[in-house]
Short mmCIF file of C-alpha atoms in Angstrom, two decimals:
data_model
loop_
_atom_site.label_atom_id
_atom_site.label_comp_id
_atom_site.label_asym_id
_atom_site.label_seq_id
_atom_site.Cartn_x
_atom_site.Cartn_y
_atom_site.Cartn_z
CA MET N 1 5.93 -17.57 -12.11
CA ALA N 2 5.67 -14.13 -11.48
CA PRO N 3 4.40 -11.77 -14.09
CA PRO N 4 7.34 -10.73 -16.42
CA ARG N 5 8.47 -6.85 -16.78
CA ARG N 6 7.19 -5.53 -19.70
CA ASN N 7 9.33 -2.30 -21.63
CA LEU N 8 8.60 1.17 -20.26
CA LEU N 9 5.63 3.03 -21.91
CA ALA N 10 6.81 6.08 -23.09
CA LYS N 11 4.68 9.43 -21.34
CA GLU N 12 3.30 10.03 -25.35
CA ARG N 13 2.20 6.20 -25.94
CA PHE N 14 0.66 5.86 -22.53
CA SER N 15 -2.61 6.73 -22.80
CA PHE N 16 -3.45 4.97 -25.77
CA ALA N 17 -1.76 1.55 -24.74
CA PHE N 18 -3.37 1.80 -21.05
CA GLY N 19 -6.69 2.92 -22.35
CA SER N 20 -6.63 -0.23 -24.78
CA LEU N 21 -6.62 -2.61 -21.29
CA ARG N 22 -9.83 -4.06 -20.51
CA THR N 23 -11.03 -4.09 -16.55
CA GLN N 24 -12.09 -7.22 -14.33
CA SER N 25 -14.23 -6.63 -11.66
CA TYR N 26 -14.12 -8.67 -8.50
CA HIS N 27 -17.52 -9.69 -5.98
CA ASP N 28 -16.76 -10.43 -2.95
CA PRO N 29 -19.60 -12.34 -1.29
CA ALA N 30 -18.94 -10.33 1.91
CA ALA N 31 -20.85 -7.55 -0.43
CA LYS N 32 -24.58 -7.31 0.86
CA GLY N 33 -25.36 -3.95 -0.45
CA PRO N 34 -24.29 0.01 -0.33
CA GLY N 35 -22.06 0.65 2.12
CA THR N 36 -21.84 -2.89 3.81
CA HIS N 37 -18.28 -3.55 2.43
CA THR N 38 -16.09 -0.91 2.19
CA ILE N 39 -12.58 -1.88 0.88
CA ARG N 40 -10.29 0.50 3.44
CA SER N 41 -6.81 -1.00 1.54
CA ILE N 42 -5.63 -3.00 -0.88
CA ALA N 43 -1.84 -4.33 -1.72
CA TRP N 44 -0.20 -6.92 -3.88
CA ASN N 45 2.36 -9.08 -3.19
CA PRO N 46 6.23 -8.69 -4.28
CA THR N 47 5.84 -10.74 -7.10
CA GLY N 48 2.35 -9.72 -8.08
CA GLN N 49 0.53 -12.99 -7.82
CA LEU N 50 -1.41 -12.23 -4.95
CA ILE N 51 -3.95 -9.10 -3.95
CA ALA N 52 -5.16 -8.86 -0.33
CA THR N 53 -8.09 -6.54 0.94
CA GLY N 54 -9.46 -5.22 3.84
CA SER N 55 -12.70 -4.37 4.81
CA GLN N 56 -15.02 -2.29 6.74
CA ASP N 57 -17.11 -5.36 7.76
CA ARG N 58 -14.13 -7.41 9.15
CA THR N 59 -13.26 -9.13 5.47
CA LEU N 60 -9.60 -9.84 4.68
CA ARG N 61 -9.54 -11.39 0.97
CA ILE N 62 -6.64 -12.74 -0.90
CA TRP N 63 -7.26 -12.70 -5.00
CA ASN N 64 -5.63 -14.66 -7.38
CA PRO N 65 -5.84 -11.04 -10.35
CA GLU N 66 -6.51 -13.23 -12.91
CA ARG N 67 -9.48 -15.24 -11.70
CA SER N 68 -11.93 -13.23 -10.34
CA GLN N 69 -14.41 -15.66 -8.86
CA ALA N 70 -14.59 -15.70 -5.20
CA ARG N 71 -14.26 -19.14 -5.32
CA TYR N 72 -10.57 -18.99 -6.22
CA SER N 73 -10.28 -16.51 -3.49
CA THR N 74 -9.14 -17.08 0.48
CA GLU N 75 -10.68 -15.38 2.99
CA LEU N 76 -8.60 -15.08 6.12
CA ARG N 77 -10.54 -14.72 9.55
CA GLY N 78 -9.51 -13.40 12.71
CA HIS N 79 -10.39 -9.81 13.23
CA ASN N 80 -13.64 -8.62 14.83
CA ALA N 81 -13.59 -5.14 13.82
CA GLY N 82 -12.78 -3.07 10.77
CA ILE N 83 -9.74 -3.90 8.75
CA GLU N 84 -7.48 -0.74 8.17
CA LYS N 85 -4.28 -1.96 6.64
CA VAL N 86 -3.30 -4.89 4.69
CA LEU N 87 0.53 -4.89 3.76
CA PHE N 88 2.67 -8.14 2.19
CA ASN N 89 5.94 -8.29 3.47
CA PRO N 90 8.49 -6.73 0.97
CA ALA N 91 10.72 -9.64 1.02
CA ARG N 92 8.31 -12.27 1.45
CA ASP N 93 5.61 -12.80 -0.90
CA SER N 94 3.55 -15.10 1.24
CA GLU N 95 3.66 -13.02 4.79
CA LEU N 96 0.86 -10.46 4.63
CA ALA N 97 0.25 -7.98 8.04
CA SER N 98 -3.19 -6.43 9.01
CA CYS N 99 -4.36 -4.16 11.46
CA SER N 100 -7.52 -3.26 12.72
CA GLY N 101 -9.89 -1.50 15.00
CA ASP N 102 -9.79 -3.93 17.18
CA GLY N 103 -6.18 -3.44 18.48
CA THR N 104 -4.32 -6.17 17.30
CA VAL N 105 -1.53 -6.70 14.05
CA ARG N 106 -1.84 -10.32 12.55
CA ILE N 107 0.59 -11.65 10.88
CA TRP N 108 -0.71 -14.31 8.06
CA ASP N 109 0.85 -16.93 6.32
CA VAL N 110 -1.37 -16.90 2.95
CA ARG N 111 -0.07 -20.47 2.03
CA SER N 112 -1.32 -22.04 4.97
CA LYS N 113 -4.40 -19.64 5.71
CA THR N 114 -3.41 -19.24 9.44
CA CYS N 115 -2.68 -16.10 11.55
CA VAL N 116 0.76 -17.03 12.70
CA SER N 117 1.21 -14.22 15.46
CA ARG N 118 -1.37 -11.94 17.08
CA LEU N 119 0.16 -8.41 18.39
CA ASP N 120 -1.34 -6.59 20.48
CA VAL N 121 -0.94 -2.64 20.18
CA GLY N 122 -3.67 -0.90 21.65
CA PRO N 123 -6.99 0.44 20.33
CA ASP N 124 -7.71 2.06 16.81
CA ALA N 125 -5.09 0.34 15.15
CA PHE N 126 -5.07 2.31 11.41
CA THR N 127 -2.39 2.37 9.65
CA LEU N 128 1.16 -0.17 8.84
CA SER N 129 4.74 0.28 7.15
CA TRP N 130 6.93 -2.77 6.79
CA SER N 131 10.71 -1.86 6.40
CA ALA N 132 12.40 -2.88 2.81
CA ASP N 133 14.18 -5.76 4.56
CA GLY N 134 10.89 -6.76 6.03
CA LYS N 135 12.73 -6.85 9.54
CA VAL N 136 10.79 -4.14 11.26
CA LEU N 137 7.07 -3.25 10.96
CA VAL N 138 5.62 -0.24 12.53
CA ALA N 139 1.86 0.45 13.33
CA GLY N 140 0.06 3.46 13.95
CA ARG N 141 -2.76 4.27 16.28
CA LYS N 142 -5.25 6.90 16.40
CA ASP N 143 -4.17 8.35 19.50
CA ASP N 144 -0.75 9.32 17.32
CA THR N 145 0.89 6.81 18.89
CA LEU N 146 3.66 4.75 16.67
CA ILE N 147 4.77 1.16 17.56
CA PRO N 148 7.27 -0.78 16.07
CA ILE N 149 7.30 -4.34 15.98
CA SER N 150 10.70 -6.80 15.33
CA VAL N 151 10.47 -9.34 13.07
CA GLU N 152 13.50 -11.67 13.73
CA SER N 153 13.85 -14.74 11.20
CA PRO N 154 15.70 -18.30 13.18
CA SER N 155 18.46 -19.64 11.82
CA SER N 156 17.89 -23.33 10.34
CA PRO N 157 20.65 -25.42 11.63
CA THR N 158 22.29 -27.88 9.13
CA ILE N 159 22.52 -31.41 10.94
CA THR N 160 24.39 -33.95 9.16
CA GLY N 161 24.23 -32.43 5.86
CA THR N 162 20.64 -32.01 5.61
CA ILE N 163 19.15 -28.80 6.53
CA ASN N 164 15.97 -28.50 8.71
CA PRO N 165 12.99 -26.93 7.66
CA PRO N 166 12.75 -23.28 8.57
CA LYS N 167 11.81 -21.74 11.58
CA PRO N 168 8.69 -19.34 11.79
CA ALA N 169 9.63 -16.00 12.16
CA ILE N 170 9.34 -14.20 15.73
CA TYR N 171 7.44 -11.20 15.58
CA LYS N 172 7.74 -8.90 18.94
CA THR N 173 5.97 -5.67 19.77
CA LEU N 174 8.96 -2.92 21.39
CA ASP N 175 8.24 0.13 23.43
CA PRO N 176 5.99 2.79 21.69
CA HIS N 177 6.56 6.00 20.46
CA PRO N 178 3.75 8.73 21.35
CA GLN N 179 3.90 11.76 18.87
CA SER N 180 3.26 15.16 19.86
CA ILE N 181 1.14 16.18 16.72
CA GLN N 182 -1.77 14.61 15.11
CA THR N 183 0.25 11.34 12.67
CA ASN N 184 -1.56 9.83 9.75
CA ALA N 185 0.17 7.80 6.99
CA THR N 186 3.76 6.55 7.68
CA THR N 187 6.21 4.71 5.22
CA PHE N 188 9.50 3.37 5.27
CA SER N 189 12.68 4.35 3.28
CA ASN N 190 14.45 2.02 0.40
CA HIS N 191 17.51 1.47 2.54
CA ILE N 192 17.99 -3.06 2.34
CA PRO N 193 21.26 -3.81 4.36
CA SER N 194 24.53 -5.20 1.87
CA ALA N 195 27.60 -6.50 2.56
CA ASP N 196 29.21 -2.67 2.39
CA ASP N 197 26.19 -1.40 4.63
CA PRO N 198 24.71 -4.37 6.80
CA ASN N 199 22.98 -2.19 9.13
CA PRO N 200 21.86 0.95 7.38
CA THR N 201 19.97 4.14 8.91
CA ARG N 202 16.17 3.51 8.53
CA HIS N 203 14.28 6.35 7.76
CA LEU N 204 10.35 6.50 8.33
CA PHE N 205 8.29 9.22 6.71
CA ALA N 206 5.06 9.87 8.73
CA THR N 207 2.23 12.38 7.32
CA THR N 208 0.55 14.81 9.65
CA GLY N 209 -2.25 16.75 10.27
CA GLU N 210 -0.41 20.22 10.24
CA GLY N 211 0.43 19.96 6.81
CA THR N 212 4.40 18.60 7.65
CA VAL N 213 5.85 15.39 6.84
CA LYS N 214 8.34 14.16 9.65
CA ILE N 215 11.57 12.37 8.49
CA ILE N 216 12.27 10.00 11.24
CA SER N 217 15.13 8.03 12.07
CA TYR N 218 14.76 4.50 13.30
CA PRO N 219 14.64 2.61 15.72
CA SER N 220 15.47 6.26 17.68
CA PHE N 221 12.37 8.17 16.23
CA GLU N 222 14.46 11.14 16.50
CA THR N 223 12.72 13.64 14.02
CA LEU N 224 15.67 14.09 11.45
CA TYR N 225 14.18 17.09 9.45
CA THR N 226 10.60 18.35 8.81
CA LEU N 227 8.99 18.81 5.33
CA HIS N 228 6.47 21.43 5.09
CA ALA N 229 3.84 19.93 2.44
CA HIS N 230 1.17 21.44 2.70
CA THR N 231 -1.31 24.13 3.70
CA SER N 232 -3.53 21.47 5.35
CA ALA N 233 -3.47 17.74 6.79
CA CYS N 234 -1.37 15.39 5.35
CA LEU N 235 -3.10 12.25 5.00
CA SER N 236 -1.18 9.52 2.33
CA ILE N 237 2.28 9.16 1.44
CA ALA N 238 4.20 7.09 -0.90
CA LEU N 239 8.05 6.37 -1.87
CA ALA N 240 8.85 6.17 -5.83
CA PRO N 241 10.51 2.48 -6.30
CA THR N 242 13.18 3.95 -7.41
CA GLY N 243 13.73 6.34 -4.42
CA ARG N 244 13.49 9.60 -6.43
CA TYR N 245 10.47 10.81 -5.20
CA LEU N 246 8.36 11.06 -2.02
CA ALA N 247 4.37 11.58 -3.04
CA ILE N 248 2.31 12.98 -0.38
CA GLY N 249 -1.34 13.08 -0.42
CA GLY N 250 -3.15 15.77 1.25
CA SER N 251 -6.96 17.39 2.29
CA ASP N 252 -6.27 20.03 0.03
CA ALA N 253 -6.61 17.66 -3.03
CA LEU N 254 -3.28 18.21 -3.83
CA ILE N 255 -0.25 15.30 -4.42
CA SER N 256 2.83 16.67 -3.79
CA LEU N 257 5.93 15.42 -5.11
CA TRP N 258 9.37 15.79 -3.77
CA ASP N 259 12.90 15.20 -4.84
CA THR N 260 14.72 12.83 -2.27
CA THR N 261 18.18 14.10 -3.41
CA ASP N 262 17.80 17.55 -2.12
CA TRP N 263 13.90 17.76 -0.28
CA ILE N 264 12.63 20.21 -3.12
CA CYS N 265 9.39 19.63 -4.10
CA ARG N 266 9.51 19.63 -7.21
CA ARG N 267 5.77 19.48 -8.46
CA THR N 268 2.28 19.09 -6.94
CA VAL N 269 -0.79 17.48 -9.59
CA SER N 270 -4.64 17.49 -8.24
CA SER N 271 -6.80 15.56 -10.13
CA SER N 272 -10.33 17.53 -11.43
CA ASN N 273 -12.51 15.44 -9.21
CA GLY N 274 -11.04 16.93 -6.13
CA GLY N 275 -11.24 15.75 -2.68
CA ALA N 276 -8.78 14.89 -0.39
CA VAL N 277 -6.00 12.38 -1.19
CA ARG N 278 -6.58 9.31 1.05
CA GLY N 279 -4.69 7.07 -0.98
CA VAL N 280 -1.04 7.49 -3.46
CA SER N 281 0.80 4.96 -5.60
CA PHE N 282 3.67 4.89 -7.83
CA SER N 283 3.96 2.35 -11.05
CA PHE N 284 6.51 -0.24 -10.38
CA ASP N 285 8.99 2.49 -12.60
CA GLY N 286 8.22 5.44 -10.36
CA ARG N 287 7.29 7.02 -13.89
CA PHE N 288 3.16 7.28 -13.41
CA ILE N 289 1.71 8.19 -10.30
CA VAL N 290 -1.97 8.07 -9.34
CA GLY N 291 -4.47 9.05 -5.92
CA ALA N 292 -7.72 7.93 -4.17
CA CYS N 293 -10.21 9.85 -2.75
CA ASP N 294 -13.05 8.38 -0.93
CA GLU N 295 -15.18 11.48 -1.09
CA GLN N 296 -18.69 10.92 -2.45
CA GLY N 297 -18.33 11.95 -6.38
CA CYS N 298 -14.26 11.13 -6.32
CA GLY N 299 -15.17 7.96 -8.49
CA GLY N 300 -17.90 9.17 -10.83
CA ASN N 301 -15.45 10.96 -13.33
CA GLY N 302 -12.81 8.48 -13.57
CA ILE N 303 -9.34 7.59 -11.98
CA GLU N 304 -6.66 10.61 -13.31
CA ILE N 305 -3.55 9.57 -13.87
CA PHE N 306 -0.39 11.47 -13.90
CA HIS N 307 3.50 11.82 -15.52
CA ALA N 308 5.69 11.90 -11.97
CA GLU N 309 8.68 13.88 -14.05
CA THR N 310 6.36 16.55 -15.44
CA GLY N 311 3.25 16.38 -13.43
CA GLU N 312 0.96 16.00 -16.98
CA SER N 313 -2.30 14.36 -16.87
CA VAL N 314 -1.91 11.23 -19.16
CA HIS N 315 -5.32 9.33 -18.59
CA THR N 316 -8.33 8.92 -16.98
CA VAL N 317 -9.63 5.59 -16.05
CA ALA N 318 -13.15 5.17 -16.43
CA THR N 319 -14.74 3.72 -13.35
CA GLY N 320 -18.56 3.58 -14.47
CA GLY N 321 -19.25 4.92 -10.96
CA SER N 322 -21.72 7.64 -10.24
CA SER N 323 -21.63 11.18 -8.77
CA ASN N 324 -22.23 9.29 -5.18
CA THR N 325 -19.33 7.12 -5.71
CA GLY N 326 -15.72 7.33 -4.00
CA ILE N 327 -12.35 5.47 -4.76
CA SER N 328 -11.26 4.18 -1.57
CA ALA N 329 -7.91 2.85 -1.96
CA VAL N 330 -5.45 2.58 -5.08
CA ALA N 331 -2.18 0.16 -5.94
CA TRP N 332 -0.32 -0.35 -8.75
CA HIS N 333 1.42 -3.81 -9.70
CA PRO N 334 5.02 -4.23 -8.71
CA SER N 335 5.99 -5.24 -11.96
CA ARG N 336 3.67 -4.36 -14.30
CA TYR N 337 1.13 -1.85 -15.80
CA TRP N 338 -2.09 -3.62 -13.96
CA LEU N 339 -3.74 -0.63 -11.93
CA ALA N 340 -6.44 -1.98 -9.05
CA TYR N 341 -8.81 -0.07 -7.12
CA ALA N 342 -11.42 0.01 -4.61
CA ILE N 343 -14.62 1.75 -5.08
CA THR N 344 -17.68 2.72 -2.82
CA ALA N 345 -20.68 1.38 -3.51
CA ASP N 346 -24.06 3.33 -4.40
CA TYR N 347 -27.59 1.84 -5.17
CA SER N 348 -26.35 2.37 -8.95
CA THR N 349 -23.03 1.16 -8.77
CA PRO N 350 -21.30 -1.97 -7.18
CA GLY N 351 -18.44 -1.17 -4.87
CA GLY N 352 -15.35 -3.83 -4.81
CA LEU N 353 -12.35 -4.38 -6.30
CA ARG N 354 -11.18 -3.53 -9.68
CA ILE N 355 -7.83 -4.14 -11.76
CA VAL N 356 -7.30 -2.62 -15.13
CA GLY N 357 -5.07 -4.81 -17.09
CA ALA N 358 -5.81 -8.24 -15.28
CA ALA N 359 -8.51 -9.65 -17.26
CA GLY N 360 -7.53 -12.85 -19.71
CA GLY N 361 -3.93 -12.24 -17.96
CA GLY N 362 -2.90 -9.86 -20.50
CA GLY N 363 -1.70 -6.51 -20.36
CA LEU N 364 1.18 -4.47 -20.13
#
């Protein structure tokens, strides 16, 4: 049963309530010492009952957030190079996608612990985006090429009143789309088919090395609009669950917040730690935002949380990190005020996954 959604926290009460939560550490047995097990990506499944971590040492692990011991986790094996991105299907809570420098995207069924599809997308795949309805997956390579992947779910016919077991989905790579400029992180809009709009226009947002964000129409890959967001490279991106704001993290240490109704930048926020923002995440209600910086020193003074509507800094999570540690990834729980983050290790601070709020199954 998924953890229930709690009451919304007012900005004025956030620090008091969130600051009272305990932080749980998760030790991966693959971590042999500093620098050997840097987590590059973390992702919650849609119900928030599982969290996945992908590491540069090829370790892909599924954790139960309420049981920190490794024996309650599952390691999925198959990639033969570092894992750059993990992402659960928004429409299927047991389906996980991962991409790696080995040139493959793999789809996993975390219930059966098996790889159900292996897709060759070319060398140095490093980013993934899944459409809100789970029917499209887009992989990005370091040569600035986007590769769409279609997801087809065959129907299960009814025979003599009995419904056959569902057939596995079919994954197929489509024609690649080379980009003319450096292309970094991507994310889809929240559009989901409905009875009134069975074929909604999907928008893909892509950050670039020129400080812009391209709003791309899918499946045509036509650039509809370009946001001139930062004075240097845009590295990370996240759409609020409410759809109200698009957050863009840049190498200039800023997170800019764009109103999706008129594409005006309403405000920018910046952590006192500085450093390039390589990850960004909204809380389930879209009201709080946090960024990740994996540079040395970014993790030592904690993780700063901002109120999206005002840009105010409302709380700093104490990580216990030293002056040499960084935060390589952050991800809010999909329905609770639980914050997962990955800290890089040095000789005085153990790295790995940590979750604020999950200790003891309590939290907000």
